[in-house]
Amino acid sequence: MVAPVALGVGSLVWVEDSDEAWIDGEVLSVNGEDIKVLSTLGKTIVAKSANVYPKDSEAPPCGVDDMTKLAYLHEPGVLANLKSRYDINEIYTYTGNILIAVNPFQRLPHLYNSHMMAQYKGAAFGELSPHPFAVADAAYRLMRNEGISQSILVSGESGAGKTESTKLLMQYLAYMGGRSKSEGRTVEQQVLESNPVLEAFGNAKTLRNNNSSRFGKFVEIQFDQMGKISGAAIRTYLLERSRVCQVSDPERNYHCFYMLCAAPEEDMKKYKVGDPRKFHYLNQSKCYELSGVDESKEYIATKKAMDTVGISSEEQDAIFRVVAAILHLGNIEFTKGKEIDSSMPKDEKSWFHLKTAAELFMCDAKSLEDSLCKRIIVTRDETITKELDPEAAVDSRDALAKVVYSRLFDWLVDKINNSIGQDPNSKCLIGVLDIYGFESFKTNSFEQFCINLTNEKLQQHFNQHVFKMEQEEYTKEEINWSYIEFIDNKDVLDLIEKKPGGIIALLDEACMFPRSTHETFSQKLYQTFKNHKRFSKPKLARSDFTVSHYAGDVTYQTELFLDKNKDYVIAEHKDLLCASTCSFVSRLFPVSNEESSKQSKFSSIGARFKQQLQALLETLSSTEPHYIRCVKPNNLLKPAIFENQNVLQQLRCGGVMEAIRISCAGYPTKRPFLEFVHRFGILSPEVLKGSTDEVAVCKKLLEKVGLEGYQIGKTKVFLRAGQMAELDARRTEVLGRSASIIQRKIRSYMAKKNFTLLRRSAIFIQSVCRGELTRCIYERTRREASCLKIQKYLRMYLARKAYKELRLSAVSIQTGMRGMTARNELRFRQQTQAAILIQSYCRGYLARSKYIELKKAALTTQCAWRGRVARLELRKMKMAARETGALQAAKNKLEKQVEELTWRLQLEKRMRADLEETKTRENTKLQTALEELQLQFKESKVTMLKEIEAAKVAAAEQQIPVVQEIPVIDHEMMDKVTAENEKLKAVVSSLETKIDETEKKYEETNKLSEERLKQAVEAESVIIKLKTNINRLEEKISDMESENKILRQQSLLTASKLLSENASPLPTKILENGYHASEVTTVNDILLQTPTKVYETPDSKPRRPPTDRHHEDVDTFLECVIKDVGFSQGKPVAAFTIYKCLLHWKSFECERTSVFDRLIQMIGSAIENQDSNNDHMAYWLSNTSTLLFLLEKSLKPAGTAGATPVRKAQPPTSLFGRMTMGFRSPSSTSLAAAAAAIEKVRQVEAKYPALLFKQQLNAYVEKIYGIIRDNLKKDLGAILALCIQAPRTSKGSVLRSGRSFGKDSQTNHWMAIIDCLNSLLSTLTENFVPPFLVQKIFTQTFSYVNVQLFNSLLLRRECCTFSNGEYVKSGLAELELWCCQAKEEYSGSAWDELKHIRQAVGFLVIHQKYRISYDEIINDLCPILSVQQLYRICTLYWDDNYNTRSVSTEVISNMRVLMTEDSNTAVSNSFLLDDNSSIPFSMDELSSSLRVKDFFDVKPATDLLQNPAFEFLHD
């Protein structure tokens, strides 16, 4: 694979091992061709130099994402790189543009969510980490940009994850070109939904996979001109038909059989199925169930999937009847018949299954028996019926089962394709090929032969593509490649499929001869290919043969080759099923016009498959191919197990090693100039001095070393196989010599250090001894002095103790005496204070009583005087407003009429209710009396009958002989009874009369109530009309009042001016009620002069109607505020002017007004097509937010407690209120009073238009805010891509300057970000945007910066370096400085939003990461980062400057365990951050950030102040 290299002692190498495939070690000795190696496992191995490969000592511990970057491109290097990446859950790796996917056998949901798809959308291939999304995106982009169809070939052995990879590709293509959900079920959805159906009927359990696809699948996804999916088609290849009849243990048959056996009970009875152990086609293997799979649920899911893809319930029933019939066919056993070489069903059980199969097929049972046990041979003269022996009958039975199942599967594929639909106008497609990988088992039959033929053809296509890519790279780099040899596998393909003389041709020939057997076929092969280098015969084998494939030798057993290659349909079987009464079954075998006779027509599986394969390759050749090689890391199907031998074999079978061999034939090692100089510059440091040209430096280095055969491209150095190892060997020598020098210096330094330490120790011991002697002398002297001091202090203590006892006794006596005196004094003071308090309360009561009397008298006097003044004023105002009074009188009259009608209506309703109650009570009384009379009548009748019977009994007992003498009838009793009967009849007749009268009254009352009801309805309609008229009158009255008010105000103003100019100032006298006497007299005089009816302006010009004048005012107002009227006292003038005008016009209290709609249209037109003009948008953000704040403080919904009532003209109190308000002269209002009035914003009761305007204004604030924020994000987006990675410089400049980049080059991109932030901040502050909104803009922007930088750091390995961390950290320092300079008023918490990238960068620039524990990382260094994010950073980290290591393996293991636990519980494990683009504030927060008093000195628009119609703005 690589040229032999000279390895020295101490070199790191790879050596072959029987268990681990390859193990690494260190060379101990070299003896000619024999090299002795000590492996890392502790074994000593002696190997030939040809079998030893160099190991890259500087390879990253977590591997590289593209194996073309490996220093040594050979088998052990590739295997070690895949293993190191698999250990850190990096399951995808590139080899050029080939993606290798290692099955993790666990869920990794964070790799496949929509956010990850958004990251790969439009990214250059290789820019982000390897992923199927990158391959799909590259294919989609090529198709869109160049208009060329693409194909993605997914291959691998069973269980490697081909199907899952295909689903991911389909998912991404649906994401890029899918239709919206509103368009119904899309094509991509139908393709994905067809998978469960195809898996149920085409997948089965094998030795290596529980859900192995036993057919090849090519999905063509068609796109329209807009890049949207417009159609699709599914092509299938080589369904394994023999599995229907033959299953080896512990594999299973197709899933659908087991699903049917676990169907609901009614379905099982319907299809007469049950335990799968009872069916011959299923019980050949002891495996009936799969762990974790519920077949009954899968059955229901499959039926739902059939519904989804458009298979009707009748067709589903027919499908499962066919499946059940196949199971029953397998249970038919045969025995010898009555005639020679004949057969018949064996027993009653076989007859039952025969009849059941015929019933399910809906055909005749006798016809089914004949088709299995007999053959009809048609000759020219006659038709001959031939009996079949039991063995031939079994073969016939199995042939029927296989052909029916095959036709059923083909029907399903056709049905799905018809349901999906194809686009005939599509010009581009992307094909996804999910094909079986190379197979080599202990027993290899016809299926393995076809599968390996497919892989040989695809490998040829793959080799041509790899060779083409290699040539394109050489051409791009402008190097000579004409002498590179390309080895093809055409000889193997000719061996298999050449016509005539190929294996398939010989097999077809053998199948056409009736007496041919597998042994004759094998002998034919031996004779034909005995000299072929790719064909051989195994020893001790009679019928086997071996083919040398590209992936290794495979031995095939020919026992079943002939049977499996036959594809003809037996005529009797076809006639039987075509005659079925089930239309579905008969459609499976359409009648062909070419078949004119009953004789069976031969067809070859191999030939048909070869045609399909040729069509597939033609399709692939017309497309641009992309490759995904799936690898199964272990046969246990468990995570975290990497079997080297197994993976290596799959890499060989997948053609990866073949691609490496092709690459090694040319220039396997390709290094950019900068990396080459950085790695091998130490071989000749003098070459680097004074040179800045990297190309020249590389040429001088290679000439200095003396290599030959290399090539210098435009951007890379291309080395032949083995040259990299030679350079590394020389580099190792230089490093070894340097290490010896370093060791020598270190040893001399350590000896000098030890001597100095010994000398210091001796001096220290001497000083300690001398000090000890001195301390002993000092201690003795100190003890003597201590004794004297103790004696002195003891004497002093005794004297002080005696004195304190004496003093304590004296103080106790004094304390008792003083306390007694103080208590006596306190008692006297309390008594005195109580007496004073009683006196004060008594005097206060007397004073209050007198004050209350005086106050009542004063109020009485004031009320009388005010009433007199008010009556005079009322009389004058009534005279001045006669028209208003007339309208008011009319309104009052109408209201009285409405009240009178309402009262009449209520009275009618009440009378009607009373009448109905009276009627009900009378009816109840009459009914009760009638029931009582009937009861009395019945009782009297019973009594009379009892008396008659008693009389008869008494007469019988006395036995009176003469009847005439004793009368039987009691005449008195009869008279009484007769009289009572007469009375009862009279009562009944009277009751009947009353009932008739009552019914008549009831009918009359009903008529009367109906008439009154009609009158009430008419009255209600009249009331509604009256209310409408009243509303109209109220509107007219309010207009008249507003006009009168304006006239009165103007007359008051003119009068006050005249008085102030002509009249001398009069002394004012303040009355007791708070009014000025001068005010009262002045206003009264002015009101006396006010004209009663005025329709002219102060300029004596005729006035227009109020409505027209109001519309003109609104037009003038809108023309003014739509212009940039600037700011006053730091507040927007336009917003304040709008608020004042709306408040004056009472627009907030109107039920209908067009002012708000025109304002909204004005704002919308002002910001239309101005998205990129931040200055304009900031001006309107300032105005809209300020106006919204003023509305929030002023408006409240109708009906709110405390709301200002709507002013009406009717109640006299409101008139009195207006009159008393007129008593105050405008000239007496001071500036302080005006400020106090402004400070409290007037609360008005808002109607619906005002509330709607407030909502629309709030929406515009949010819209303008979002536009400004998104503009800033758009400006920063392009710069951030340059800020995540430090700029590179050449090695020459590195050596000359001593640093990799200067300060200016570090921060130029970051300074561009600072400039953008400063520009926007200046714009916002110049337009006086509220600081609260400025804070939110920069906070969300910094959050966006954090998301972009952090996600780029996690997705790009070249960014996770030490030097890059320093670069980003310096840029973040610039942002922190900006936040400090901008002050917290504007920056707010923006700096805190960068917490993720700050902690990640802080972790990158730590030198000794391997000493940090996991607890320190999550608690101290990076508490905000998740385990997935930390794991990603730790595994991607590499140091390009100081070769520092990442965290320890123990920390990585802890993270991996926690990730595994989280993946089982968490919904999403994505390690990427999401950008939040929502509006981050509410109206309440915005309102709380502003103050009303800030608007004291704001001046309205100057243009409006000059307009007489807007004089109210002066107030």
mmCIF file of N, CA and C in Angstrom, residues 15-23 79 644-645 648:
data_model
loop_
_atom_site.group_PDB
_atom_site.id
_atom_site.type_symbol
_atom_site.label_atom_id
_atom_site.label_comp_id
_atom_site.label_asym_id
_atom_site.label_seq_id
_atom_site.Cartn_x
_atom_site.Cartn_y
_atom_site.Cartn_z
ATOM 1 N N VAL A 15 1.762 -2.651 13.398
ATOM 2 C CA VAL A 15 2.130 -4.030 13.081
ATOM 3 C C VAL A 15 0.852 -4.850 13.018
ATOM 4 N N GLU A 16 0.821 -5.810 12.072
ATOM 5 C CA GLU A 16 -0.347 -6.683 11.943
ATOM 6 C C GLU A 16 -0.482 -7.581 13.166
ATOM 7 N N ASP A 17 -1.756 -7.830 13.528
ATOM 8 C CA ASP A 17 -2.047 -8.700 14.666
ATOM 9 C C ASP A 17 -3.256 -9.555 14.309
ATOM 10 N N SER A 18 -3.224 -10.796 14.704
ATOM 11 C CA SER A 18 -4.305 -11.716 14.332
ATOM 12 C C SER A 18 -5.605 -11.392 15.047
ATOM 13 N N ASP A 19 -5.523 -10.806 16.231
ATOM 14 C CA ASP A 19 -6.736 -10.503 17.003
ATOM 15 C C ASP A 19 -7.264 -9.099 16.728
ATOM 16 N N GLU A 20 -6.379 -8.122 16.792
ATOM 17 C CA GLU A 20 -6.781 -6.727 16.678
ATOM 18 C C GLU A 20 -6.574 -6.137 15.292
ATOM 19 N N ALA A 21 -6.169 -6.943 14.332
ATOM 20 C CA ALA A 21 -5.888 -6.498 12.962
ATOM 21 C C ALA A 21 -4.601 -5.693 12.914
ATOM 22 N N TRP A 22 -4.554 -4.571 13.624
ATOM 23 C CA TRP A 22 -3.346 -3.736 13.678
ATOM 24 C C TRP A 22 -3.167 -3.220 15.097
ATOM 25 N N ILE A 23 -1.906 -3.274 15.580
ATOM 26 C CA ILE A 23 -1.592 -2.704 16.891
ATOM 27 C C ILE A 23 -0.384 -1.799 16.731
ATOM 28 N N LEU A 79 -8.050 2.874 10.023
ATOM 29 C CA LEU A 79 -8.772 2.148 11.070
ATOM 30 C C LEU A 79 -8.649 2.863 12.413
ATOM 31 N N ASN A 644 -12.054 -4.355 15.329
ATOM 32 C CA ASN A 644 -11.165 -3.931 14.253
ATOM 33 C C ASN A 644 -11.256 -4.827 13.028
ATOM 34 N N GLN A 645 -11.233 -6.138 13.253
ATOM 35 C CA GLN A 645 -11.252 -7.072 12.122
ATOM 36 C C GLN A 645 -12.535 -6.914 11.320
ATOM 37 N N LEU A 648 -12.500 -3.564 9.427
ATOM 38 C CA LEU A 648 -11.529 -3.579 8.339
ATOM 39 C C LEU A 648 -12.057 -4.360 7.140
#
